[in-house]
Amino acid sequence: FHAPVERVYDHKADVLASVVKTPHEWFPQLAVDGGEGHGHLRGLSDASIVLVDDVRTNFQSPSINRPKVLRYCKVARYGGKHPHMGHLPDMGGIGAKSTDDYEKLIAFVEDPWKFKAEP
């Protein structure tokens, strides 16, 4: 399997737009047995994908088509004390302080209207 990355602008939003448009090129399992058991991958839409990232510019591409990721979760970074390395800037991420982060992410994906955007 060779993902068609060479035909897509090098940006996460462009790759996800290509996955939605041509899932058979990104998911080789769709070619096996007619893709039975993987039909949900054929019905992807922009709204069915959530990008979790810590860089805001990854949610909209500067490419000529300017695709946007419609659903995203911007993960905060913070400075903090590492037990073996002292103070480090830009620590963070899902699960960095609590495994409860994963449950919160699932809740956000399932019911985004219950979460208020913060500046």
Coordinates of N, CA and C in Angstrom, one line a residue:
F1 N 0.8 -1.2 0.0 CA 0.0 0.0 0.0 C 0.9 1.2 0.0
H2 N 0.6 2.2 -0.9 CA 1.3 3.4 -0.9 C 0.2 4.6 -0.9
A3 N 0.2 5.3 0.2 CA -0.7 6.4 0.4 C -0.4 7.4 -0.7
P4 N -1.4 8.1 -1.3 CA -1.2 9.0 -2.4 C -0.7 10.4 -1.9
V5 N 0.2 10.4 -1.0 CA 0.7 11.7 -0.4 C 1.4 12.6 -1.4
E6 N 1.9 12.0 -2.4 CA 2.7 12.9 -3.4 C 1.7 13.7 -4.3
R7 N 0.4 13.3 -4.3 CA -0.6 14.1 -5.1 C -1.4 15.1 -4.3
V8 N -1.0 15.2 -3.0 CA -1.8 16.1 -2.1 C -0.8 17.2 -1.5
Y9 N -1.3 18.4 -1.5 CA -0.5 19.5 -0.8 C -0.2 19.0 0.6
D10 N 1.0 19.4 1.0 CA 1.6 18.9 2.3 C 1.0 19.7 3.5
H11 N -0.3 19.4 3.8 CA -0.9 20.1 4.9 C -2.0 19.1 5.4
K12 N -2.2 19.1 6.7 CA -3.2 18.1 7.3 C -4.6 18.3 6.7
A13 N -5.0 19.6 6.5 CA -6.4 19.8 6.0 C -6.5 19.3 4.6
D14 N -5.5 19.4 3.8 CA -5.6 18.9 2.4 C -5.6 17.4 2.4
V15 N -4.8 16.8 3.3 CA -4.8 15.3 3.3 C -6.2 14.8 3.7
L16 N -6.8 15.4 4.7 CA -8.1 15.0 5.2 C -9.2 15.2 4.1
A17 N -9.1 16.3 3.4 CA -10.0 16.6 2.3 C -9.9 15.5 1.2
S18 N -8.7 15.1 0.9 CA -8.4 14.0 0.0 C -9.0 12.7 0.5
V19 N -8.8 12.4 1.7 CA -9.4 11.1 2.3 C -10.9 11.1 2.1
V20 N -11.6 12.2 2.4 CA -13.0 12.3 2.2 C -13.4 12.1 0.8
K21 N -12.7 12.7 -0.2 CA -13.0 12.7 -1.6 C -12.7 11.3 -2.2
T22 N -11.6 10.7 -1.8 CA -11.2 9.5 -2.5 C -10.7 8.4 -1.4
P23 N -11.7 8.0 -0.6 CA -11.3 7.1 0.5 C -10.7 5.8 0.0
H24 N -11.0 5.3 -1.2 CA -10.5 4.0 -1.7 C -9.0 4.1 -1.9
E25 N -8.4 5.4 -2.1 CA -7.0 5.5 -2.3 C -6.3 5.5 -1.0
W26 N -6.9 5.8 0.1 CA -6.3 5.9 1.4 C -6.5 4.7 2.3
F27 N -7.6 3.9 2.0 CA -7.9 2.7 2.8 C -7.9 1.5 2.0
P28 N -6.8 0.8 1.9 CA -6.7 -0.4 1.1 C -7.7 -1.5 1.4
Q29 N -8.2 -1.5 2.6 CA -9.1 -2.5 3.0 C -10.5 -2.4 2.2
L30 N -10.7 -1.2 1.6 CA -11.9 -1.1 0.8 C -11.9 -1.9 -0.5
A31 N -10.7 -2.3 -0.9 CA -10.5 -3.1 -2.1 C -10.7 -4.6 -1.8
V32 N -10.6 -5.0 -0.5 CA -10.7 -6.4 -0.2 C -12.2 -6.8 0.0
D33 N -12.6 -7.8 -0.7 CA -14.0 -8.3 -0.5 C -15.0 -7.2 -0.7
G34 N -14.7 -6.3 -1.6 CA -15.7 -5.2 -1.9 C -15.8 -4.2 -0.7
G35 N -14.9 -4.3 0.2 CA -14.9 -3.4 1.3 C -15.9 -3.7 2.4
E36 N -16.5 -4.9 2.3 CA -17.5 -5.3 3.3 C -16.9 -5.2 4.7
G37 N -17.7 -4.6 5.6 CA -17.2 -4.4 7.0 C -16.5 -3.1 7.1
H38 N -16.2 -2.4 6.0 CA -15.5 -1.1 6.1 C -16.3 0.0 5.3
G39 N -17.6 -0.3 5.0 CA -18.4 0.6 4.3 C -18.5 2.0 4.9
H40 N -18.4 2.1 6.2 CA -18.4 3.4 6.9 C -17.3 4.3 6.4
L41 N -16.2 3.7 5.9 CA -15.1 4.6 5.4 C -15.4 5.2 4.1
R42 N -16.4 4.6 3.3 CA -16.8 5.3 2.0 C -17.7 6.5 2.3
G43 N -18.4 6.5 3.4 CA -19.3 7.6 3.7 C -18.8 8.7 4.5
L44 N -17.5 8.9 4.5 CA -16.9 10.0 5.3 C -17.3 11.3 4.7
S45 N -17.4 12.3 5.6 CA -17.7 13.7 5.2 C -16.8 14.6 6.0
D46 N -16.7 15.8 5.5 CA -15.9 16.8 6.3 C -16.3 16.9 7.7
A47 N -17.6 16.8 8.0 CA -18.1 16.9 9.3 C -17.9 15.7 10.2
S48 N -17.5 14.5 9.5 CA -17.4 13.3 10.3 C -15.9 13.1 10.8
I49 N -15.1 14.0 10.5 CA -13.7 13.9 10.9 C -13.3 15.0 11.9
V50 N -12.6 14.6 13.0 CA -12.2 15.5 14.0 C -10.7 15.5 14.0
L51 N -10.0 16.7 13.9 CA -8.6 16.7 14.0 C -8.2 17.3 15.4
V52 N -7.3 16.6 16.1 CA -6.8 17.0 17.4 C -5.4 17.4 17.2
D53 N -5.1 18.7 17.5 CA -3.8 19.2 17.2 C -3.4 20.3 18.2
D54 N -2.2 20.7 18.3 CA -1.8 21.8 19.2 C -1.3 23.0 18.4
V55 N -1.5 22.9 17.0 CA -1.1 24.1 16.2 C -2.3 24.5 15.4
R56 N -2.7 25.8 15.7 CA -3.9 26.3 15.1 C -3.9 26.4 13.6
T57 N -2.8 26.6 13.0 CA -2.7 26.7 11.5 C -2.9 25.4 10.8
N58 N -2.9 24.3 11.5 CA -3.2 23.0 10.9 C -4.7 22.8 10.6
F59 N -5.5 23.7 11.0 CA -7.0 23.5 10.8 C -7.5 24.1 9.5
Q60 N -6.6 24.9 8.8 CA -7.0 25.5 7.5 C -5.7 25.6 6.7
S61 N -5.8 25.1 5.5 CA -4.6 25.1 4.6 C -4.4 26.4 3.8
P62 N -3.2 26.7 3.6 CA -2.9 27.9 2.7 C -2.9 27.5 1.2
S63 N -3.2 26.2 0.9 CA -3.1 25.8 -0.5 C -4.2 26.5 -1.3
I64 N -4.1 26.3 -2.6 CA -5.1 27.0 -3.6 C -6.5 26.7 -3.3
N65 N -6.8 25.5 -2.8 CA -8.2 25.1 -2.5 C -8.6 25.5 -1.1
R66 N -7.7 25.9 -0.2 CA -7.9 26.3 1.1 C -8.9 25.5 1.9
P67 N -8.7 24.2 1.9 CA -9.7 23.4 2.7 C -9.6 23.7 4.2
K68 N -10.7 23.5 4.9 CA -10.7 23.8 6.4 C -11.2 22.5 7.0
V69 N -10.6 22.2 8.2 CA -11.1 21.2 9.1 C -12.3 21.7 9.8
L70 N -13.5 21.2 9.6 CA -14.7 21.7 10.3 C -14.8 21.4 11.7
R71 N -14.3 20.3 12.1 CA -14.4 19.9 13.5 C -13.0 19.6 14.0
Y72 N -12.6 20.4 15.1 CA -11.2 20.2 15.6 C -11.2 20.5 17.1
C73 N -10.2 20.0 17.7 CA -9.9 20.3 19.1 C -8.5 20.8 19.2
K74 N -8.3 22.0 19.6 CA -7.0 22.6 19.8 C -6.5 22.3 21.2
V75 N -5.4 21.6 21.3 CA -4.9 21.1 22.6 C -3.9 22.2 23.1
A76 N -4.1 22.6 24.3 CA -3.2 23.6 24.9 C -1.9 23.0 25.3
R77 N -0.9 23.9 25.3 CA 0.5 23.6 25.8 C 0.7 24.4 27.0
Y78 N 1.6 24.0 27.9 CA 1.9 24.8 29.1 C 3.4 24.5 29.5
G79 N 3.9 25.4 30.3 CA 5.2 25.1 30.9 C 5.0 24.4 32.2
G80 N 5.9 23.4 32.5 CA 5.7 22.7 33.7 C 7.0 22.0 34.1
K81 N 6.9 21.4 35.3 CA 8.1 20.7 35.8 C 8.0 19.2 35.5
H82 N 9.0 18.8 34.8 CA 9.2 17.4 34.4 C 9.9 16.7 35.6
P83 N 9.5 15.5 36.0 CA 10.2 14.9 37.1 C 11.6 14.6 36.9
H84 N 12.1 14.4 35.7 CA 13.5 14.1 35.5 C 14.3 15.2 34.7
M85 N 13.6 16.2 34.2 CA 14.3 17.2 33.3 C 14.0 18.6 33.8
G86 N 13.4 18.8 35.0 CA 13.2 20.1 35.5 C 12.1 20.9 34.7
H87 N 12.1 22.2 34.7 CA 11.1 23.0 34.0 C 11.2 22.9 32.5
L88 N 10.1 22.6 31.8 CA 10.1 22.5 30.3 C 9.0 23.3 29.8
P89 N 9.3 24.1 28.7 CA 8.2 24.9 28.1 C 7.5 24.0 27.1
D90 N 6.3 24.3 26.7 CA 5.5 23.6 25.6 C 5.3 22.1 26.0
M91 N 5.0 21.9 27.2 CA 4.6 20.5 27.6 C 3.1 20.5 27.3
G92 N 2.5 19.3 27.4 CA 1.1 19.2 27.3 C 0.6 18.1 26.3
G93 N -0.6 18.2 26.0 CA -1.2 17.2 25.1 C -2.3 16.4 25.8
I94 N -3.1 15.7 25.0 CA -4.1 14.9 25.5 C -3.5 13.8 26.5
G95 N -4.0 13.8 27.7 CA -3.5 12.8 28.6 C -2.3 13.2 29.4
A96 N -1.8 14.4 29.2 CA -0.5 14.8 29.8 C -0.7 14.9 31.3
K97 N -1.8 15.4 31.8 CA -2.0 15.5 33.2 C -3.0 14.5 33.8
S98 N -3.9 14.0 32.9 CA -4.9 13.1 33.4 C -5.4 12.2 32.2
T99 N -5.7 11.0 32.5 CA -6.3 10.1 31.5 C -7.7 10.4 31.2
D100 N -8.3 11.3 32.1 CA -9.7 11.7 31.9 C -9.8 12.5 30.6
D101 N -8.7 13.1 30.1 CA -8.7 13.8 28.9 C -9.3 13.0 27.7
Y102 N -9.1 11.8 27.7 CA -9.6 10.9 26.6 C -11.1 10.8 26.7
E103 N -11.6 10.7 27.9 CA -13.1 10.7 28.0 C -13.7 12.0 27.6
K104 N -13.0 13.1 28.0 CA -13.5 14.4 27.6 C -13.5 14.6 26.1
L105 N -12.5 14.1 25.4 CA -12.4 14.2 24.0 C -13.5 13.4 23.3
I106 N -13.8 12.2 23.8 CA -14.9 11.4 23.2 C -16.2 12.2 23.4
A107 N -16.4 12.8 24.6 CA -17.6 13.5 24.8 C -17.7 14.7 23.9
F108 N -16.6 15.4 23.6 CA -16.6 16.5 22.7 C -17.0 16.0 21.3
V109 N -16.4 14.9 20.9 CA -16.7 14.4 19.5 C -18.2 14.0 19.4
E110 N -18.7 13.4 20.4 CA -20.1 13.0 20.3 C -21.1 14.1 20.5
D111 N -20.8 15.1 21.4 CA -21.8 16.2 21.7 C -21.1 17.5 21.7
P112 N -20.6 18.0 20.6 CA -19.8 19.2 20.6 C -20.5 20.5 21.1
W113 N -21.8 20.5 21.0 CA -22.6 21.6 21.4 C -22.6 21.8 22.9
K114 N -22.1 20.8 23.6 CA -22.0 21.0 25.1 C -20.7 21.6 25.5
F115 N -19.9 22.0 24.6 CA -18.6 22.6 24.9 C -18.5 24.0 24.3
K116 N -18.2 24.9 25.1 CA -18.1 26.3 24.6 C -16.7 26.6 24.1
A117 N -16.6 27.3 23.0 CA -15.3 27.7 22.5 C -14.7 28.8 23.4
E118 N -13.4 28.7 23.7 CA -12.8 29.6 24.5 C -11.7 30.4 23.7
P119 N -11.6 31.7 23.8 CA -10.7 32.4 23.0 C -9.2 32.1 23.4

